[in-house]
Every structure is written in structure tokens, then in C-alpha cells.
XYZ file of C-alpha atoms in Angstrom:
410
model
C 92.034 86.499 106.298
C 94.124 89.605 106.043
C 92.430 92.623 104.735
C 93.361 93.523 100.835
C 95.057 96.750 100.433
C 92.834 99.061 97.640
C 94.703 100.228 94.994
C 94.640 103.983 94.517
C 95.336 106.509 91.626
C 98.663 107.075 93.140
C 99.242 103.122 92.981
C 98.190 102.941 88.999
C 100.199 105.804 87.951
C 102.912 104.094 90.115
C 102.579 100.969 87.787
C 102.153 102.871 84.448
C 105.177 104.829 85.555
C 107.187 101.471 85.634
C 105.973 100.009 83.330
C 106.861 102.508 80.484
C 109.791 103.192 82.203
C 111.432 99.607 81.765
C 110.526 99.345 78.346
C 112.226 102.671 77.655
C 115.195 101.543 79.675
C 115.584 98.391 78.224
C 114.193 98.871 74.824
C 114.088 101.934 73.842
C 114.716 104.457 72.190
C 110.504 103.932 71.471
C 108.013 105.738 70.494
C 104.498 106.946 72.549
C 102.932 104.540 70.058
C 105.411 102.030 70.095
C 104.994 102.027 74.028
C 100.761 102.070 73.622
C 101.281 98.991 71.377
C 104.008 97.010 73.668
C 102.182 97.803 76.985
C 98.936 97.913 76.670
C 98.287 100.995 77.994
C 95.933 103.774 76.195
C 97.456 106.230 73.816
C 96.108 109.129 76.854
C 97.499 106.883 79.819
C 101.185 106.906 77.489
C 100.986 110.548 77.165
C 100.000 111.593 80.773
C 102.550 109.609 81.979
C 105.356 110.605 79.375
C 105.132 114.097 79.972
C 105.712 113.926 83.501
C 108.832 112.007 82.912
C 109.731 114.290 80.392
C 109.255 116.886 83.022
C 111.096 115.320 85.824
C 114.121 115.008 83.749
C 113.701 111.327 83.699
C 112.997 110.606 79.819
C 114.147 112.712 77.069
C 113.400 113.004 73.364
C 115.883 110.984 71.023
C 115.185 112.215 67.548
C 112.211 110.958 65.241
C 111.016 108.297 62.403
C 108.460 108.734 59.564
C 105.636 106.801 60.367
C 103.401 105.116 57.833
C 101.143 107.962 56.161
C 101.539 110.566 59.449
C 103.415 112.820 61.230
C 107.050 111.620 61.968
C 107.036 109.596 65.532
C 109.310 111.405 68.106
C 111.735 109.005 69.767
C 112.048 108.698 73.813
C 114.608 107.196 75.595
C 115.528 107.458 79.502
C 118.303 110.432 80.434
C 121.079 109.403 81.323
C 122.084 112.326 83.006
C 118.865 112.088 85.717
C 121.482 111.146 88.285
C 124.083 109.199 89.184
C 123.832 105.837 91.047
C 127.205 104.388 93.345
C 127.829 100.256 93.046
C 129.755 98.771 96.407
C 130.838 95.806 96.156
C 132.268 94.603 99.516
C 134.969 91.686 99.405
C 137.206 89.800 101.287
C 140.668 91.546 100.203
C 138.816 95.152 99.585
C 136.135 97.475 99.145
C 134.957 98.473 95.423
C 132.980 101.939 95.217
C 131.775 102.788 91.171
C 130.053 105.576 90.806
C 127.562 105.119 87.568
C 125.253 107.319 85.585
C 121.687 106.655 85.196
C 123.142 104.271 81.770
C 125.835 102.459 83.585
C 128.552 104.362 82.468
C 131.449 104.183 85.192
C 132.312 108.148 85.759
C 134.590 107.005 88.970
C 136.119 104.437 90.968
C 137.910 103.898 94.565
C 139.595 100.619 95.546
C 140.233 100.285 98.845
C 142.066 97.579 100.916
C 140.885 95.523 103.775
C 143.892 94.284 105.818
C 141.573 91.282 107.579
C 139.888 89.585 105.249
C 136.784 91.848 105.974
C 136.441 90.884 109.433
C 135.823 93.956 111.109
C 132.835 95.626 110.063
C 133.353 99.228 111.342
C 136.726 99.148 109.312
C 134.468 97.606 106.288
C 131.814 100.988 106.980
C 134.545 103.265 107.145
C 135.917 102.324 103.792
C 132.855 102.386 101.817
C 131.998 105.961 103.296
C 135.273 107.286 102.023
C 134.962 105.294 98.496
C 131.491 107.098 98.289
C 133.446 110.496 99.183
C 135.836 109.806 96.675
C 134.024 108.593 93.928
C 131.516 111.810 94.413
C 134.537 114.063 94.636
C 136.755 112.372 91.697
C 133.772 112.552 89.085
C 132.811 116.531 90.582
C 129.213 114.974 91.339
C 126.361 117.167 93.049
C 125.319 114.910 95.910
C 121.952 115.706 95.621
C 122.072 113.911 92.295
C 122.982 110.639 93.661
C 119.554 108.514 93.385
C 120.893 105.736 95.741
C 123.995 103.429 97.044
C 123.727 99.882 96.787
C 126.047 97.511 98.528
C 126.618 93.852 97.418
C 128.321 92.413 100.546
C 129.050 88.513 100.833
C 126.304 86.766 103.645
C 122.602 85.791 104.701
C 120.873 89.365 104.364
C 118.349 89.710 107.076
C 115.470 92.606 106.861
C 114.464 93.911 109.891
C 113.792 96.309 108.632
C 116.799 97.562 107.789
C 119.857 95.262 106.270
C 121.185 93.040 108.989
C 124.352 90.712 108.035
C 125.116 87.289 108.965
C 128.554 86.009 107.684
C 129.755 83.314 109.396
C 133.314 83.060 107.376
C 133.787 86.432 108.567
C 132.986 85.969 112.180
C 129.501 88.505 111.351
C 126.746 87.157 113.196
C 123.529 89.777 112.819
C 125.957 93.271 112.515
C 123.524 95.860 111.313
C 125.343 97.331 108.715
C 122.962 99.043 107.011
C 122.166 101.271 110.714
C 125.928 101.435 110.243
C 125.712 103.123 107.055
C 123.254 105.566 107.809
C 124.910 106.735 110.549
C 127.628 108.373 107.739
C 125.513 108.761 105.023
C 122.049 110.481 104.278
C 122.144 108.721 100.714
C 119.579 105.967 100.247
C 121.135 103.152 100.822
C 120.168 99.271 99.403
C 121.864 96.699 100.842
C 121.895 93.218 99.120
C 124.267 90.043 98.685
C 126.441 90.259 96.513
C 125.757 87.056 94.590
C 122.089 88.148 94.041
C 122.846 91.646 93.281
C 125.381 90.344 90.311
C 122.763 88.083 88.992
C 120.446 91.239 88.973
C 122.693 92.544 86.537
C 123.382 89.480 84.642
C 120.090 88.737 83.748
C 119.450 92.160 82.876
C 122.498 93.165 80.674
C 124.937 90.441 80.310
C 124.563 86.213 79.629
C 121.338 86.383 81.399
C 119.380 89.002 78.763
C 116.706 87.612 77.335
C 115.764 84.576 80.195
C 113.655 83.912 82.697
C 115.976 81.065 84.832
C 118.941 81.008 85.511
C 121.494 80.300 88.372
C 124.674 83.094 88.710
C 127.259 81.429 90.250
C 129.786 83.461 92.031
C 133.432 82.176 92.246
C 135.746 84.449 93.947
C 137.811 84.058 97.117
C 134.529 82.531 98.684
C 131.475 80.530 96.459
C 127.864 81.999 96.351
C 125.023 82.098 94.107
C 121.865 83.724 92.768
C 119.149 81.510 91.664
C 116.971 83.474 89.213
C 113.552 82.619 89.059
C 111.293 84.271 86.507
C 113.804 87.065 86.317
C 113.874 87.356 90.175
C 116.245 86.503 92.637
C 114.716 83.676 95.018
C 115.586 84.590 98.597
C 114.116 81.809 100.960
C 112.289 82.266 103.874
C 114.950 84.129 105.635
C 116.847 85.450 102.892
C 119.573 82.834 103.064
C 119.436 81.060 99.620
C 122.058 81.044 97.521
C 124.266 79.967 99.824
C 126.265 77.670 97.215
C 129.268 77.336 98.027
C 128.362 75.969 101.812
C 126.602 72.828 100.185
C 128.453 69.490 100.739
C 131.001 68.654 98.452
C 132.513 65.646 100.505
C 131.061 64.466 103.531
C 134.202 64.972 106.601
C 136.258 66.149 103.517
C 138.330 69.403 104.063
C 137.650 72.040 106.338
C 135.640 75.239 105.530
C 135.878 78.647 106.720
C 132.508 78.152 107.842
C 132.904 75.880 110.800
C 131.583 72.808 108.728
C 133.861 70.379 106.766
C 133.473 69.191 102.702
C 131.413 72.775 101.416
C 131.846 73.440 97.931
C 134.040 76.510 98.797
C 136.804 74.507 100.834
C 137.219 72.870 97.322
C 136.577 76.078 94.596
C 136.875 79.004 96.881
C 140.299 80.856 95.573
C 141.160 81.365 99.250
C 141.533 77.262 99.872
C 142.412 76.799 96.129
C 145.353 78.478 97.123
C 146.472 77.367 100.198
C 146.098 73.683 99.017
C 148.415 75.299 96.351
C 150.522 76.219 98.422
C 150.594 73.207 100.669
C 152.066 71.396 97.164
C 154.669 73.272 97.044
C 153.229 76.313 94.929
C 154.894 79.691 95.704
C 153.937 81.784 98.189
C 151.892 85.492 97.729
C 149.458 87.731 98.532
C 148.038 88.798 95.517
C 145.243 86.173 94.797
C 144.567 86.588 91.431
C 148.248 86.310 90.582
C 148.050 83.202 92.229
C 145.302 81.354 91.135
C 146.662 81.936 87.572
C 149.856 80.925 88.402
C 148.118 77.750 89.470
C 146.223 77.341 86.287
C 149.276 77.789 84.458
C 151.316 75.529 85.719
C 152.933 72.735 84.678
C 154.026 70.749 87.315
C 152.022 67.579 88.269
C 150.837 68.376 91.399
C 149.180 71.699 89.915
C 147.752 69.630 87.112
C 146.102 67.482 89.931
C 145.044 70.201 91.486
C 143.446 71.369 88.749
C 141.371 68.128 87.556
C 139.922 68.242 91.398
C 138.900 71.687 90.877
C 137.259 71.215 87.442
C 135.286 67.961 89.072
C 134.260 69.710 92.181
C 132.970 72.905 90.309
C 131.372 70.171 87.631
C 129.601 68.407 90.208
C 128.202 71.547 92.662
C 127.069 72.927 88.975
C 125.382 69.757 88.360
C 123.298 69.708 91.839
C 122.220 73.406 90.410
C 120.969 72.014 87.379
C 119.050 68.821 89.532
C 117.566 71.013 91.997
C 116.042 74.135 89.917
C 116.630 73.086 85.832
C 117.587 76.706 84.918
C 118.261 77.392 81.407
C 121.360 78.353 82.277
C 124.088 78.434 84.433
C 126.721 81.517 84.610
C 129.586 81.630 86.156
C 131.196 84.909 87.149
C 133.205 86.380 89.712
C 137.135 87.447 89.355
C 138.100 83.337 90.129
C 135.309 81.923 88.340
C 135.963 83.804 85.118
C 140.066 82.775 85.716
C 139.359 79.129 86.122
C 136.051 79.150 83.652
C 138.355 80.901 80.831
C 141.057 77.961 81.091
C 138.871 75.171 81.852
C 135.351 75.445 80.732
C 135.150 72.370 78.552
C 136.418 69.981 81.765
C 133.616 71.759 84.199
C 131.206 71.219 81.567
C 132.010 67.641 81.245
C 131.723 66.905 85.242
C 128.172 68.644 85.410
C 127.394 66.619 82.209
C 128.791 63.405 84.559
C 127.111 64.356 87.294
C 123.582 65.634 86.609
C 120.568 63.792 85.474
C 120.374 63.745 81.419
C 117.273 65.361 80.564
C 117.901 68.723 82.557
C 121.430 68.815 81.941
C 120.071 68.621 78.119
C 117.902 71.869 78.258
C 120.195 73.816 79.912
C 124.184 75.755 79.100
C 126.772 76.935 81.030
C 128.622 79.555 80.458
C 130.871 82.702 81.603
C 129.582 85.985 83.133
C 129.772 88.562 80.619
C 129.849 91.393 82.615
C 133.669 90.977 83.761
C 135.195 90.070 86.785
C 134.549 93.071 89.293
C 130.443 93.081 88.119
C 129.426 92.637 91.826
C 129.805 96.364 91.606
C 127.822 97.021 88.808
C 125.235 94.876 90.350
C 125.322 96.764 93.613
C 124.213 99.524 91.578
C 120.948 98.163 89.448
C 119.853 97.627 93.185
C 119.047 101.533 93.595
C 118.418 101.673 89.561
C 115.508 98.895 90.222
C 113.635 101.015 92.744
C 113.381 103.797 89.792
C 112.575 101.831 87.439
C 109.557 100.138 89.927
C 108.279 103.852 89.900
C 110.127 105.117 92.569
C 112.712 107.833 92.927
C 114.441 106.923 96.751
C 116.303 110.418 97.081
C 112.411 112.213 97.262
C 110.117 111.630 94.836
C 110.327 114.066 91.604
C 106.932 113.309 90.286
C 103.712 116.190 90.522
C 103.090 115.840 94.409
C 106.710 115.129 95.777
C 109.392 117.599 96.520
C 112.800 117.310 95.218
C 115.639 115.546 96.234
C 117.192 117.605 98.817
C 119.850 114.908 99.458
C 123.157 117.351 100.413
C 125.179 115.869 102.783
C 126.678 112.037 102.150
């Protein structure tokens, strides 16, 4: 049997520390007695713990109520200028870099182009080290304020320990990209897929608010998804679930990116939406999300066609989601999902409803991302913003004991 770890003081002011701090991130502005009441904790456990937030810079006062009979109640909420966390979302046609503060307010952005489709992962480091430079630069941001870098990038995310990539559409087969990383950067870094680091979000702050299940379906130039269980993302035994849009649409039906033949994305996926487009006679371009609306705009028979296939396809892969896990709801984001989704909705809708068994179908809803169509990013980020709200602080812990951050170079 494997010896239990003991929990220490550190440990339980670790867990008070998060504790309060979610509720003041996501609820607040709250009292000290609002937070005693909502968590549980004692009135002197509250105000230990408050004050050294207050005096790491983390929580700040937000005004005051009259309470019933007493003093007025002074307000806390989290600061949102603590620090600044960077969102990096890495896709096929280019690299994303947002640079947030601590409230998810974008304060810069750097799009940059990938020529290959994201095949060569030293090109795909190189432009997410100068998006970090830039977004740093453009919003005149103190490096050593940056509490972490997360990176949504498309793939099976291996830990071992650090964030190991296998993406077989893009010819990646174990690239260690997070060693990659570090090797320009001394920012923390938090490396995720992209699917589950947009569902992260989702649940917290968009469609997802308020629920414990749900599946995030990701619909862009390639399919993926994050299946949320009890407000976490489940990962598998080797970090490979979610892996949507590689399920079998048709057995020996058209060939995927993959290597295999009939996956969901070889019917969804923008990047075979549009060459099948194309292949009817639709024009030729390179700008994808010109395309695909082009396609959903069109008139002409064959796009009409086209369209009814993708609306039964994306029906039927959302109604194996709704067999296998019964979520409460299924969300559909990314920059192609929200395209098709915002045309077509009712016609997906009514090929899951043909497709899945009644009673689950009947106890769950599907609906759009509300978060936008570049949210990957914005995910990326909450991956950084989740270790400080767990009670950490990744850059070198601010709290009595710890240093500062001392992060300078990036």
C-alpha cells in the first residue's frame, strides 16, 4: 500500500488560500463574512488568510455595505493588476499570443503565420517566443509580472514530466515542446491541448458557467474535444481523450489526415470541408474562414449537399457524445464550429436528436461557445490563472516564506 502523504500547515493554508481565492475570483466582490459563511472556514482562518493576500497584492478592498445592526462590511475582490498572464493558442494556419491581466482583459495581441500547416515545430517555438516578446513589449509589461504562459496546442499531451506532443496530422510524434520552450523562455510555462484548455474556460466564464458536465467541442481546421467531468477536464490514462474528431464517422469512408479513413474530421474538419468544396467546383483560396463561409452561403446545389452532409455528420459525432458521457451540455466552439453552428444549428440539432438514444438526448442542450471564435487563447491562459487560484503563484511564491518573483528575462 503506498504510504499517505501528511498534510502540513503549509498544505492547509495552501487550501484555505484557494479556497477563498476562487470564491473571490468568481464571486466576489465578498465580504470576510460573506467568505466565513460560503466556505466554511472560521471568521480567524478568513482573516489570517485575507491579510496575506491583501499583502501580496493579490486581493484588494472594493468599497463597503452596511451590515445588519454593525459596522459597514468592507468589500474584497481579487486585483487585477497582480500580474499579467499570456494565452497561446497554437494552430494549423498560425500562432495566437494574448497577453491578459489577472481579470482577462486582453492588453495585447500578436498573430503570427505558419507557412506549413504547423508542421515544423522549431518554426512553431520560434513564433510563440517572439509573440510573447511582442505582446510583453506592445502592452510596456514588466516581465517579472508575468505569472505564467500557457499554450493550447492541437495533440495527445504527454507528461514526462515536462509537456511532450504527439500530433499525428502534423507529422509530431513525442517532440518535447515544452524543453523547447524553456530553452527561450524563463517564464513558467503550462502546456495543455487546446481543446481542454478552451473548455477550461468555457465552463468557467462562458456556456459552461454554472455546470458540472459538459463536452466542448472544438471545430476548427481539425475536430477535438474536452469532456468536462465535474468541472474537470477528463484526460485518460495517457492524456489522449478528447480526441473527437479521430472517431469513426464511416467505416473505409474518406481519408483523414491522420493515416486512418472515415474520422469525424475528414467529414467536419474546415481543412477537408474545403477541399471537398473545392473538388465541386467551389473557388479556390487560402483564407479558410473566407471559405468555409463562402460555402455556407452558397447557393448552388452541390454546396447545399455539401452542407446537409456536414450538418448530419456533426449531428451524429454530437450524438455519440451525448451516448457515451450524458453531459448536460454540449458546446460547440472554435472559429469553424461557431461559422457552421451560427448558420445551421437547428439541422445539427436535429441529427444528434436522430441519432442519440432519447432519454439522454432529453436531459441535455447544445449550443454555441460563447467565448468567440479565437477562445483557445483565452483558455491557454486560465491554465497559468488555475495554478494561482489552487494556491500557487508559479513565477516564486509571494506568500510569508517565499521570495519574490524574480522572473527578468523571457
Amino acid at each position: 500500500m503506498p504510504e499517505r502523504r501528511r498534510r502540513t500547515v503549509r498544505d492547509l493554508r495552501r487550501a484555505n488560500r484557494s479556497v477563498l481565492l476562487r470564491r473571490l475570483y468568481f464571486d466576489g466582490p465578498l465580504s470576510r463574512q460573506d467568505l466565513a459563511r460560503e466556505t466554511g472556514l472560521s471568521p480567524a482562518s478568513v482573516s489570517n488568510v485575507v491579510g496575506e493576500l491583501i499583502r501580496a497584492g493579490l486581493v484588494a478592498e472594493a468599497g463597503s455595505v452596511e451590515s445588519d445592526g454593525g459596522r459597514p462590511r468592507v468589500l474584497l475582490k481579487t486585483a487585477a493588476g497582480y500580474g499579467h498572464l499570456v494565452g497561446v493558442d497554437v494552430g494549423e494556419g498560425r500562432v495566437t499570443v494574448e497577453l491578459f491581466d489577472l481579470g482577462l482583459t486582453r492588453l495585447a495581441r500578436a498573430d503570427l503565420p505558419l507557412g506549413d500547416g504547423g508542421r515544423d515545430a522549431r518554426a512553431v517555438v520560434r513564433r510563440v517566443l517572439d509573440g510573447l516578446a511582442a505582446v510583453i513589449e506592445g502592452a510596456s509589461a514588466d516581465p517579472a509580472s508575468v505569472i505564467g504562459v500557457g499554450v493550447g496546442v492541437p495533440g495527445v499531451i504527454e507528461r514526462a514530466p515536462d509537456a511532450v506532443v504527439h500530433r499525428q496530422t502534423a507529422g509530431w510524434d513525442g517532440v518535447p515542446l515544452e524543453r523547447m520552450l524553456r530553452e527561450g523562455t524563463r517564464l513558467p510555462l503550462f502546456v495543455d491541448n487546446g481543446a481542454a484548455s478552451l473548455g477550461q474556460a468555457e465552463m468557467w466564464f462562458g456556456a459552461g458557467r454554472g455546470h458540472r458536465d459538459a463536452v466542448v467541442a472544438l471545430v476548427g481546421s481539425g475536430v477535438g474535444a474536452a469532456v468536462m467531468i465535474d468541472g474537470a477536464p477528463y484526460r485518460g490514462a495517457a492524456g489522449g481523450a478528447g480526441e473527437w474528431g479521430h472517431t469513426t464517422s464511416r467505416v473505409g469512408g474518406a481519408p483523414c489526415r491522420c493515416g486512418s479513413r472515415g474520422c469525424l474530421e475528414a467529414y467536419v474538419g474546415a481543412t477537408a470541408l474545403l477541399e471537398r468544396y473545392r473538388a465541386a467546383g467551389g473557388p479556390a483560396g487560402t483564407d479558410e474562414e473566407a471559405a468555409l463561409a463562402g460555402l455556407l452561403a452558397d447557393p448552388s446545389q452541390a454546396a447545399a449537399a455539401l452542407r446537409e452532409e456536414i450538418a448530419e455528420h456533426l449531428g451524429a459525432g454530437i450524438a455519440d457524445l451525448v451516448n457515451l458521457f450524458g453531459p448536460e451540455k454540449v458546446i460547440i466552439g472554435g472559429w469553424a464550429g461557431l461559422l457552421i453552428g451560427g448558420r445551421m444549428l437547428d439541422r445539427v440539432t436535429a441529427a444528434a436528436a436522430a441519432y442519440a438514444l432519447r432519454r439522454p438526448f432529453a436531459r441535455t442542450s447544445i449550443e454555441l461557445c460563447r467565448l468567440g471564435p479565437e477562445a483557445v487563447a483565452v483558455g491557454a491562459a486560465t491554465l497559468p490563472l488555475a495554478h494561482l487560484l489552487d494556491g500557487g503563484d508559479p513565477a516564486g511564491a509571494r506568500w510569508p516564506g517565499g521570495g519574490t518573483r524574480g522572473i527578468m528575462a523571457y
